[in-house]
């Protein structure tokens, strides 16, 4: 069930009516959340429900057992079981064919034959998100940062909470779980700010991401026939497609949750205005980067030990992060090259100097922003291309010119898409230090709401182009 | 809560009013029941798929159609009175075509004719490049009737969406109220009322011939000649029209309907000024499915494509060319 569908509109309208107008008690609202979330998730494919239920049941009981056990070895074993099951599930559904194909390729490289064949495995939507969410629960219980819940319904609702189930933000149990135990009362200000965020999210997704996708698909489907300008346009538009798509989804998820009295974490903070790559990674997909920081980076030693260990840890985090995004060497390459951009900053920074510098002169900051964006944009080629060799061919051709004519090569830039992106950049800047553009909170806000809705309806492309990118993760 | 619901209600009522205005005006004639005569009176460039489908449903109650011309706007050059010469007196023809017709629309219309208990005795299927695609169009002029796609809500939603272009909405409301064309309306409002034969669904193509006869140099002006500039002057491009399983599946379903009705079929692969040549593998597939003697291939380079004067633009040929094609088809 896509957020941008009539089915979801009917679903959320019914949910709203029952949640606020019919059911008053939090226990009844939690039951509704659980049922609605399973309906929402099952709409994709009812077979996925068994997996999420299994993961929920297992981690619920593991959490309780870890908490009750005083035996350190037993606690570790239980945690290992949770990690093994969740990561194992992820490995099987997401990476099994990748490992088989890579194994076969390796065998073929050495001239050996392999009889192993890949399976026809369907990737359950959102598996990368909810497995990490439940893992954070068992890890926090193990580290005694969180007391487990005795209420299975609350835990199941936390795991399957439909606004953030399929594409995040990846919530921490200590933030979201207690909210299910509190009485929720309709708050007008929260509902209004939630609706604003949903509107802004739909704008990003439907107007920006979906329209950029038309240009991106055309160029990435036949990069060999594109001029350097065409290739640059392709990756430039992809930068905004992925940002609009992913941050748009997050905004819709956070906005919806807020309407129903839940507070989810911010997932994006205008990342393309970052002044260096380290700052970018503090502003992009915040729920995932903080997850890796808390559950992988810090246990490995973080930045508390030597620079060599810090560099090692950063390298591991980015490789794993890349791998999390997809079963393809391109994502690992993307993670690798991102780490190569951060590591020099770590190596050359002075002791106690922060990675993210304070604001300097406007000109210097603007140049830094442009350079940082350019570096991020170039690396997005690996994220979007079908394989490693295509990525390198794309980049090679992107820089293969010696005159302006050879750069342009007859490519005609889509003025409409460039115009939309320009407007979006201005509005995103207007939204800095805020969730939504400030025009949504000013005197003529109703006029801007109207313009936004008409623009969304006007620029919506067909349904096939409408799925969110991050659902594939 | 009350304040929030009140604001939602105000916003909804605003949009409902907008929808109500469009439904009342109904420029595409999709919301209400219309008489056959009403389909000659559109204020906007109409959706031919809607008109063809509605005329077929209405007229089939009275007319005993048994012969059908299928295809996109390219098929409009084939007039029913010209094809009639090659059929029997008892055969009644309906021009079952649509703009940007594709396999979804073609199959949908044939299935509709079958469901209306019409005999599909004769079919002249003008199958151009676009006719092979399986895209679910969403634009107001090209989208298929919901009877052919099964997507009723989406069908109405796509038409409603077109009115979010403010200029279009204002043009339609203005013209509906005052029946006066104003310059700002541009091509949103249909200035030239194209007449059709409401029984056969023939579009008036003769006006092009009259314009050419009156002043051919004016007709083939700079703007029109620009459309012919893209042609490959060297070797015509061989193109695969049939590329995926969805296309093959729909072609097979169409073939099943023809077999059921024992249809006398003629598939015309029409000439195009751009001289696209259908690949031999595609032709082989069509021959295997529909029969060798029913495929008439005029794609690629031939004597029709030599002269710009045979065409109205790079893909639409003139009515006299259609008559020549019919003579060739029925001579073979």
PDB file of C-alpha atoms in Angstrom, chain A residues 176-414:
ATOM      1  CA  UNK A 176       9.044   4.804  20.675  1.00  0.00           C
ATOM      2  CA  UNK A 177       8.051   1.986  23.025  1.00  0.00           C
ATOM      3  CA  UNK A 178       7.107   4.201  26.022  1.00  0.00           C
ATOM      4  CA  UNK A 179       4.810   6.223  23.737  1.00  0.00           C
ATOM      5  CA  UNK A 180       2.566   3.197  23.385  1.00  0.00           C
ATOM      6  CA  UNK A 181       2.089   3.054  27.152  1.00  0.00           C
ATOM      7  CA  UNK A 182       1.021   6.701  27.435  1.00  0.00           C
ATOM      8  CA  UNK A 183      -2.492   7.979  26.960  1.00  0.00           C
ATOM      9  CA  UNK A 184      -2.710   9.824  23.709  1.00  0.00           C
ATOM     10  CA  UNK A 185      -4.970  12.815  23.450  1.00  0.00           C
ATOM     11  CA  UNK A 186      -5.710  14.613  20.216  1.00  0.00           C
ATOM     12  CA  UNK A 187      -3.514  17.692  20.002  1.00  0.00           C
ATOM     13  CA  UNK A 188      -4.522  20.321  17.457  1.00  0.00           C
ATOM     14  CA  UNK A 189      -1.016  21.744  17.049  1.00  0.00           C
ATOM     15  CA  UNK A 190       0.506  18.295  16.547  1.00  0.00           C
ATOM     16  CA  UNK A 191      -2.183  17.393  14.022  1.00  0.00           C
ATOM     17  CA  UNK A 192      -1.612  20.594  12.055  1.00  0.00           C
ATOM     18  CA  UNK A 193       2.184  20.302  12.097  1.00  0.00           C
ATOM     19  CA  UNK A 194       1.808  16.632  11.169  1.00  0.00           C
ATOM     20  CA  UNK A 195      -0.394  17.478   8.183  1.00  0.00           C
ATOM     21  CA  UNK A 196       2.085  20.142   7.079  1.00  0.00           C
ATOM     22  CA  UNK A 197       4.898  17.612   7.188  1.00  0.00           C
ATOM     23  CA  UNK A 198       2.830  15.089   5.228  1.00  0.00           C
ATOM     24  CA  UNK A 199       2.102  17.731   2.588  1.00  0.00           C
ATOM     25  CA  UNK A 200       5.781  18.684   2.328  1.00  0.00           C
ATOM     26  CA  UNK A 201       6.697  14.986   2.128  1.00  0.00           C
ATOM     27  CA  UNK A 202       4.276  14.410  -0.742  1.00  0.00           C
ATOM     28  CA  UNK A 203       5.666  17.442  -2.553  1.00  0.00           C
ATOM     29  CA  UNK A 204       9.194  16.058  -2.277  1.00  0.00           C
ATOM     30  CA  UNK A 205       8.138  12.615  -3.410  1.00  0.00           C
ATOM     31  CA  UNK A 206       5.608  13.338  -6.160  1.00  0.00           C
ATOM     32  CA  UNK A 207       6.804  16.637  -7.607  1.00  0.00           C
ATOM     33  CA  UNK A 208      10.552  16.301  -7.170  1.00  0.00           C
ATOM     34  CA  UNK A 209      11.495  12.613  -6.904  1.00  0.00           C
ATOM     35  CA  UNK A 210       9.048  11.166  -9.429  1.00  0.00           C
ATOM     36  CA  UNK A 211       9.755  13.816 -12.046  1.00  0.00           C
ATOM     37  CA  UNK A 212      13.522  13.503 -11.596  1.00  0.00           C
ATOM     38  CA  UNK A 213      13.070   9.749 -12.011  1.00  0.00           C
ATOM     39  CA  UNK A 214      11.805  10.238 -15.585  1.00  0.00           C
ATOM     40  CA  UNK A 215      15.052  11.970 -16.560  1.00  0.00           C
ATOM     41  CA  UNK A 216      17.232   9.580 -14.541  1.00  0.00           C
ATOM     42  CA  UNK A 217      15.687   6.434 -16.017  1.00  0.00           C
ATOM     43  CA  UNK A 218      16.084   7.708 -19.556  1.00  0.00           C
ATOM     44  CA  UNK A 219      19.765   8.499 -19.020  1.00  0.00           C
ATOM     45  CA  UNK A 220      20.765   5.482 -16.927  1.00  0.00           C
ATOM     46  CA  UNK A 221      18.981   3.121 -19.323  1.00  0.00           C
ATOM     47  CA  UNK A 222      21.292   4.127 -22.146  1.00  0.00           C
ATOM     48  CA  UNK A 223      24.307   5.936 -20.681  1.00  0.00           C
ATOM     49  CA  UNK A 224      26.523   4.916 -23.598  1.00  0.00           C
ATOM     50  CA  UNK A 225      24.580   7.196 -25.913  1.00  0.00           C
ATOM     51  CA  UNK A 226      24.659  10.227 -23.604  1.00  0.00           C
ATOM     52  CA  UNK A 227      26.969  13.212 -23.747  1.00  0.00           C
ATOM     53  CA  UNK A 228      28.865  14.306 -20.596  1.00  0.00           C
ATOM     54  CA  UNK A 229      26.184  16.934 -20.015  1.00  0.00           C
ATOM     55  CA  UNK A 230      23.510  14.261 -20.249  1.00  0.00           C
ATOM     56  CA  UNK A 231      25.395  12.058 -17.775  1.00  0.00           C
ATOM     57  CA  UNK A 232      25.880  14.989 -15.422  1.00  0.00           C
ATOM     58  CA  UNK A 233      22.178  15.795 -15.648  1.00  0.00           C
ATOM     59  CA  UNK A 234      21.381  12.155 -14.923  1.00  0.00           C
ATOM     60  CA  UNK A 235      23.380  11.953 -11.733  1.00  0.00           C
ATOM     61  CA  UNK A 236      22.353  15.480 -10.675  1.00  0.00           C
ATOM     62  CA  UNK A 237      18.692  14.542 -11.036  1.00  0.00           C
ATOM     63  CA  UNK A 238      19.298  11.245  -9.233  1.00  0.00           C
ATOM     64  CA  UNK A 239      20.750  13.154  -6.287  1.00  0.00           C
ATOM     65  CA  UNK A 240      17.424  14.915  -5.939  1.00  0.00           C
ATOM     66  CA  UNK A 241      15.355  11.886  -6.793  1.00  0.00           C
ATOM     67  CA  UNK A 242      16.821   9.865  -3.943  1.00  0.00           C
ATOM     68  CA  UNK A 243      16.701  12.789  -1.531  1.00  0.00           C
ATOM     69  CA  UNK A 244      13.142  13.733  -2.440  1.00  0.00           C
ATOM     70  CA  UNK A 245      12.015  10.119  -2.351  1.00  0.00           C
ATOM     71  CA  UNK A 246      13.616   9.080   0.901  1.00  0.00           C
ATOM     72  CA  UNK A 247      13.231  12.280   2.903  1.00  0.00           C
ATOM     73  CA  UNK A 248       9.721  12.648   1.501  1.00  0.00           C
ATOM     74  CA  UNK A 249       8.790   9.224   2.818  1.00  0.00           C
ATOM     75  CA  UNK A 250      10.335  10.030   6.197  1.00  0.00           C
ATOM     76  CA  UNK A 251       8.397  13.289   6.408  1.00  0.00           C
ATOM     77  CA  UNK A 252       5.138  11.516   5.594  1.00  0.00           C
ATOM     78  CA  UNK A 253       5.909   8.835   8.180  1.00  0.00           C
ATOM     79  CA  UNK A 254       6.817  11.359  10.896  1.00  0.00           C
ATOM     80  CA  UNK A 255       3.843  13.586  10.019  1.00  0.00           C
ATOM     81  CA  UNK A 256       1.364  10.705  10.122  1.00  0.00           C
ATOM     82  CA  UNK A 257       2.751   9.431  13.410  1.00  0.00           C
ATOM     83  CA  UNK A 258       2.443  12.908  14.903  1.00  0.00           C
ATOM     84  CA  UNK A 259      -1.218  13.189  13.904  1.00  0.00           C
ATOM     85  CA  UNK A 260      -1.825  10.095  16.007  1.00  0.00           C
ATOM     86  CA  UNK A 261       0.198  11.325  18.964  1.00  0.00           C
ATOM     87  CA  UNK A 262       3.563   9.720  18.298  1.00  0.00           C
ATOM     88  CA  UNK A 263       6.895  11.457  18.062  1.00  0.00           C
ATOM     89  CA  UNK A 264       9.399   9.888  15.669  1.00  0.00           C
ATOM     90  CA  UNK A 265      12.999  10.933  15.208  1.00  0.00           C
ATOM     91  CA  UNK A 266      14.119  13.317  12.478  1.00  0.00           C
ATOM     92  CA  UNK A 267      15.757  11.436   9.643  1.00  0.00           C
ATOM     93  CA  UNK A 268      17.088  14.193   7.363  1.00  0.00           C
ATOM     94  CA  UNK A 269      18.365  17.695   8.082  1.00  0.00           C
ATOM     95  CA  UNK A 270      18.926  19.412   4.728  1.00  0.00           C
ATOM     96  CA  UNK A 271      21.967  17.186   3.996  1.00  0.00           C
ATOM     97  CA  UNK A 272      22.842  18.843   0.684  1.00  0.00           C
ATOM     98  CA  UNK A 273      23.734  22.041   2.537  1.00  0.00           C
ATOM     99  CA  UNK A 274      26.514  20.252   4.413  1.00  0.00           C
ATOM    100  CA  UNK A 275      29.931  21.880   4.367  1.00  0.00           C
ATOM    101  CA  UNK A 276      31.871  18.639   4.417  1.00  0.00           C
ATOM    102  CA  UNK A 277      31.274  14.940   4.051  1.00  0.00           C
ATOM    103  CA  UNK A 278      31.299  14.308   7.799  1.00  0.00           C
ATOM    104  CA  UNK A 279      28.500  16.816   8.254  1.00  0.00           C
ATOM    105  CA  UNK A 280      26.608  15.184   5.377  1.00  0.00           C
ATOM    106  CA  UNK A 281      26.632  11.887   7.229  1.00  0.00           C
ATOM    107  CA  UNK A 282      25.213  13.553  10.291  1.00  0.00           C
ATOM    108  CA  UNK A 283      22.339  14.923   8.271  1.00  0.00           C
ATOM    109  CA  UNK A 284      21.513  12.021   5.908  1.00  0.00           C
ATOM    110  CA  UNK A 285      19.437   9.015   7.005  1.00  0.00           C
ATOM    111  CA  UNK A 286      20.138   9.940  10.615  1.00  0.00           C
ATOM    112  CA  UNK A 287      18.281   6.960  12.079  1.00  0.00           C
ATOM    113  CA  UNK A 288      20.535   4.492  10.230  1.00  0.00           C
ATOM    114  CA  UNK A 289      23.825   6.317  10.823  1.00  0.00           C
ATOM    115  CA  UNK A 290      23.099   6.686  14.537  1.00  0.00           C
ATOM    116  CA  UNK A 291      22.114   3.015  14.669  1.00  0.00           C
ATOM    117  CA  UNK A 292      25.454   2.005  13.204  1.00  0.00           C
ATOM    118  CA  UNK A 293      27.230   4.478  15.477  1.00  0.00           C
ATOM    119  CA  UNK A 294      25.607   3.140  18.665  1.00  0.00           C
ATOM    120  CA  UNK A 295      25.592  -0.568  17.850  1.00  0.00           C
ATOM    121  CA  UNK A 296      28.683  -1.052  15.729  1.00  0.00           C
ATOM    122  CA  UNK A 297      31.027   1.930  15.765  1.00  0.00           C
ATOM    123  CA  UNK A 298      31.089   2.515  19.510  1.00  0.00           C
ATOM    124  CA  UNK A 299      31.380  -1.204  20.461  1.00  0.00           C
ATOM    125  CA  UNK A 300      34.343  -1.400  18.061  1.00  0.00           C
ATOM    126  CA  UNK A 301      35.993   1.385  19.993  1.00  0.00           C
ATOM    127  CA  UNK A 302      34.624   4.407  18.142  1.00  0.00           C
ATOM    128  CA  UNK A 303      37.048   7.289  18.037  1.00  0.00           C
ATOM    129  CA  UNK A 304      38.272   6.862  21.587  1.00  0.00           C
ATOM    130  CA  UNK A 305      41.327   4.834  20.759  1.00  0.00           C
ATOM    131  CA  UNK A 306      44.064   5.412  18.214  1.00  0.00           C
ATOM    132  CA  UNK A 307      43.558   7.108  14.864  1.00  0.00           C
ATOM    133  CA  UNK A 308      44.297   3.823  13.134  1.00  0.00           C
ATOM    134  CA  UNK A 309      41.461   2.117  14.998  1.00  0.00           C
ATOM    135  CA  UNK A 310      39.152   5.048  14.316  1.00  0.00           C
ATOM    136  CA  UNK A 311      39.951   4.804  10.616  1.00  0.00           C
ATOM    137  CA  UNK A 312      39.350   1.045  10.720  1.00  0.00           C
ATOM    138  CA  UNK A 313      36.011   1.534  12.453  1.00  0.00           C
ATOM    139  CA  UNK A 314      34.881   4.203   9.987  1.00  0.00           C
ATOM    140  CA  UNK A 315      35.879   1.948   7.113  1.00  0.00           C
ATOM    141  CA  UNK A 316      33.879  -0.966   8.548  1.00  0.00           C
ATOM    142  CA  UNK A 317      30.816   1.198   9.219  1.00  0.00           C
ATOM    143  CA  UNK A 318      30.690   2.519   5.673  1.00  0.00           C
ATOM    144  CA  UNK A 319      31.222  -0.873   4.104  1.00  0.00           C
ATOM    145  CA  UNK A 320      28.457  -2.368   6.237  1.00  0.00           C
ATOM    146  CA  UNK A 321      26.212   0.617   5.593  1.00  0.00           C
ATOM    147  CA  UNK A 322      26.738   0.231   1.868  1.00  0.00           C
ATOM    148  CA  UNK A 323      26.005  -3.477   2.143  1.00  0.00           C
ATOM    149  CA  UNK A 324      22.829  -2.759   4.135  1.00  0.00           C
ATOM    150  CA  UNK A 325      21.467  -0.786   1.193  1.00  0.00           C
ATOM    151  CA  UNK A 326      21.509  -3.647  -1.224  1.00  0.00           C
ATOM    152  CA  UNK A 327      22.835  -6.931  -2.481  1.00  0.00           C
ATOM    153  CA  UNK A 328      25.137  -5.560  -5.104  1.00  0.00           C
ATOM    154  CA  UNK A 329      28.819  -4.701  -5.230  1.00  0.00           C
ATOM    155  CA  UNK A 330      27.840  -1.179  -6.299  1.00  0.00           C
ATOM    156  CA  UNK A 331      26.494  -0.425  -2.822  1.00  0.00           C
ATOM    157  CA  UNK A 332      29.651  -1.744  -1.200  1.00  0.00           C
ATOM    158  CA  UNK A 333      31.705   0.390  -3.593  1.00  0.00           C
ATOM    159  CA  UNK A 334      29.521   3.368  -2.703  1.00  0.00           C
ATOM    160  CA  UNK A 335      30.186   2.785   0.989  1.00  0.00           C
ATOM    161  CA  UNK A 336      33.882   2.280   0.343  1.00  0.00           C
ATOM    162  CA  UNK A 337      34.279   5.536  -1.577  1.00  0.00           C
ATOM    163  CA  UNK A 338      32.328   7.447   1.048  1.00  0.00           C
ATOM    164  CA  UNK A 339      34.741   6.165   3.673  1.00  0.00           C
ATOM    165  CA  UNK A 340      37.630   7.306   1.475  1.00  0.00           C
ATOM    166  CA  UNK A 341      36.220  10.828   1.651  1.00  0.00           C
ATOM    167  CA  UNK A 342      35.882  10.842   5.443  1.00  0.00           C
ATOM    168  CA  UNK A 343      39.098   9.102   6.398  1.00  0.00           C
ATOM    169  CA  UNK A 344      41.369  11.970   5.253  1.00  0.00           C
ATOM    170  CA  UNK A 345      39.340  14.360   7.439  1.00  0.00           C
ATOM    171  CA  UNK A 346      39.961  12.079  10.425  1.00  0.00           C
ATOM    172  CA  UNK A 347      43.619  11.601   9.623  1.00  0.00           C
ATOM    173  CA  UNK A 348      44.386  15.268   9.151  1.00  0.00           C
ATOM    174  CA  UNK A 349      42.258  16.812  11.849  1.00  0.00           C
ATOM    175  CA  UNK A 350      44.006  18.040  14.930  1.00  0.00           C
ATOM    176  CA  UNK A 351      43.274  16.499  18.313  1.00  0.00           C
ATOM    177  CA  UNK A 352      40.001  17.748  19.841  1.00  0.00           C
ATOM    178  CA  UNK A 353      39.123  19.488  16.604  1.00  0.00           C
ATOM    179  CA  UNK A 354      35.544  18.696  15.615  1.00  0.00           C
ATOM    180  CA  UNK A 355      34.785  17.038  12.280  1.00  0.00           C
ATOM    181  CA  UNK A 356      32.021  19.514  11.635  1.00  0.00           C
ATOM    182  CA  UNK A 357      33.303  23.029  11.642  1.00  0.00           C
ATOM    183  CA  UNK A 358      31.343  26.035  12.751  1.00  0.00           C
ATOM    184  CA  UNK A 359      30.015  28.478  10.190  1.00  0.00           C
ATOM    185  CA  UNK A 360      32.688  30.550   8.540  1.00  0.00           C
ATOM    186  CA  UNK A 361      32.356  33.246   5.876  1.00  0.00           C
ATOM    187  CA  UNK A 362      29.329  32.916   3.590  1.00  0.00           C
ATOM    188  CA  UNK A 363      31.478  32.630   0.470  1.00  0.00           C
ATOM    189  CA  UNK A 364      33.747  29.990   2.004  1.00  0.00           C
ATOM    190  CA  UNK A 365      30.760  28.037   3.319  1.00  0.00           C
ATOM    191  CA  UNK A 366      28.992  28.245  -0.043  1.00  0.00           C
ATOM    192  CA  UNK A 367      32.052  26.890  -1.835  1.00  0.00           C
ATOM    193  CA  UNK A 368      32.312  24.085   0.725  1.00  0.00           C
ATOM    194  CA  UNK A 369      28.646  23.224   0.231  1.00  0.00           C
ATOM    195  CA  UNK A 370      29.015  23.080  -3.558  1.00  0.00           C
ATOM    196  CA  UNK A 371      32.174  20.937  -3.364  1.00  0.00           C
ATOM    197  CA  UNK A 372      30.591  18.573  -0.852  1.00  0.00           C
ATOM    198  CA  UNK A 373      27.455  18.245  -2.952  1.00  0.00           C
ATOM    199  CA  UNK A 374      29.549  17.531  -6.032  1.00  0.00           C
ATOM    200  CA  UNK A 375      31.443  14.742  -4.268  1.00  0.00           C
ATOM    201  CA  UNK A 376      28.243  13.164  -2.936  1.00  0.00           C
ATOM    202  CA  UNK A 377      26.624  13.483  -6.346  1.00  0.00           C
ATOM    203  CA  UNK A 378      29.490  11.691  -8.103  1.00  0.00           C
ATOM    204  CA  UNK A 379      29.281   8.805  -5.656  1.00  0.00           C
ATOM    205  CA  UNK A 380      25.546   8.425  -6.272  1.00  0.00           C
ATOM    206  CA  UNK A 381      26.514   6.934  -9.652  1.00  0.00           C
ATOM    207  CA  UNK A 382      27.497   3.747  -7.804  1.00  0.00           C
ATOM    208  CA  UNK A 383      24.209   3.753  -5.962  1.00  0.00           C
ATOM    209  CA  UNK A 384      22.128   3.959  -9.125  1.00  0.00           C
ATOM    210  CA  UNK A 385      24.151   2.000 -11.697  1.00  0.00           C
ATOM    211  CA  UNK A 386      23.398  -1.664 -12.310  1.00  0.00           C
ATOM    212  CA  UNK A 387      26.921  -2.889 -11.706  1.00  0.00           C
ATOM    213  CA  UNK A 388      30.456  -1.748 -10.944  1.00  0.00           C
ATOM    214  CA  UNK A 389      31.676  -1.672 -14.530  1.00  0.00           C
ATOM    215  CA  UNK A 390      28.677   0.442 -15.599  1.00  0.00           C
ATOM    216  CA  UNK A 391      29.511   2.830 -12.753  1.00  0.00           C
ATOM    217  CA  UNK A 392      33.068   3.302 -13.910  1.00  0.00           C
ATOM    218  CA  UNK A 393      32.049   3.608 -17.551  1.00  0.00           C
ATOM    219  CA  UNK A 394      29.494   6.245 -16.550  1.00  0.00           C
ATOM    220  CA  UNK A 395      32.057   8.222 -14.592  1.00  0.00           C
ATOM    221  CA  UNK A 396      34.689   7.818 -17.271  1.00  0.00           C
ATOM    222  CA  UNK A 397      32.340   9.160 -19.944  1.00  0.00           C
ATOM    223  CA  UNK A 398      31.181  11.941 -17.651  1.00  0.00           C
ATOM    224  CA  UNK A 399      34.657  13.450 -17.689  1.00  0.00           C
ATOM    225  CA  UNK A 400      35.479  12.597 -21.295  1.00  0.00           C
ATOM    226  CA  UNK A 401      35.391  15.984 -23.010  1.00  0.00           C
ATOM    227  CA  UNK A 402      37.831  18.654 -24.049  1.00  0.00           C
ATOM    228  CA  UNK A 403      35.574  21.374 -25.441  1.00  0.00           C
ATOM    229  CA  UNK A 404      32.241  22.844 -24.456  1.00  0.00           C
ATOM    230  CA  UNK A 405      30.690  21.328 -27.578  1.00  0.00           C
ATOM    231  CA  UNK A 406      31.942  17.863 -26.735  1.00  0.00           C
ATOM    232  CA  UNK A 407      30.607  18.349 -23.199  1.00  0.00           C
ATOM    233  CA  UNK A 408      27.130  19.330 -24.376  1.00  0.00           C
ATOM    234  CA  UNK A 409      27.066  16.828 -27.256  1.00  0.00           C
ATOM    235  CA  UNK A 410      23.607  17.837 -28.410  1.00  0.00           C
ATOM    236  CA  UNK A 411      21.922  17.011 -25.087  1.00  0.00           C
ATOM    237  CA  UNK A 412      18.913  19.121 -24.258  1.00  0.00           C
ATOM    238  CA  UNK A 413      18.406  19.590 -20.537  1.00  0.00           C
ATOM    239  CA  UNK A 414      14.851  19.246 -19.256  1.00  0.00           C
TER     240      UNK A 414
END
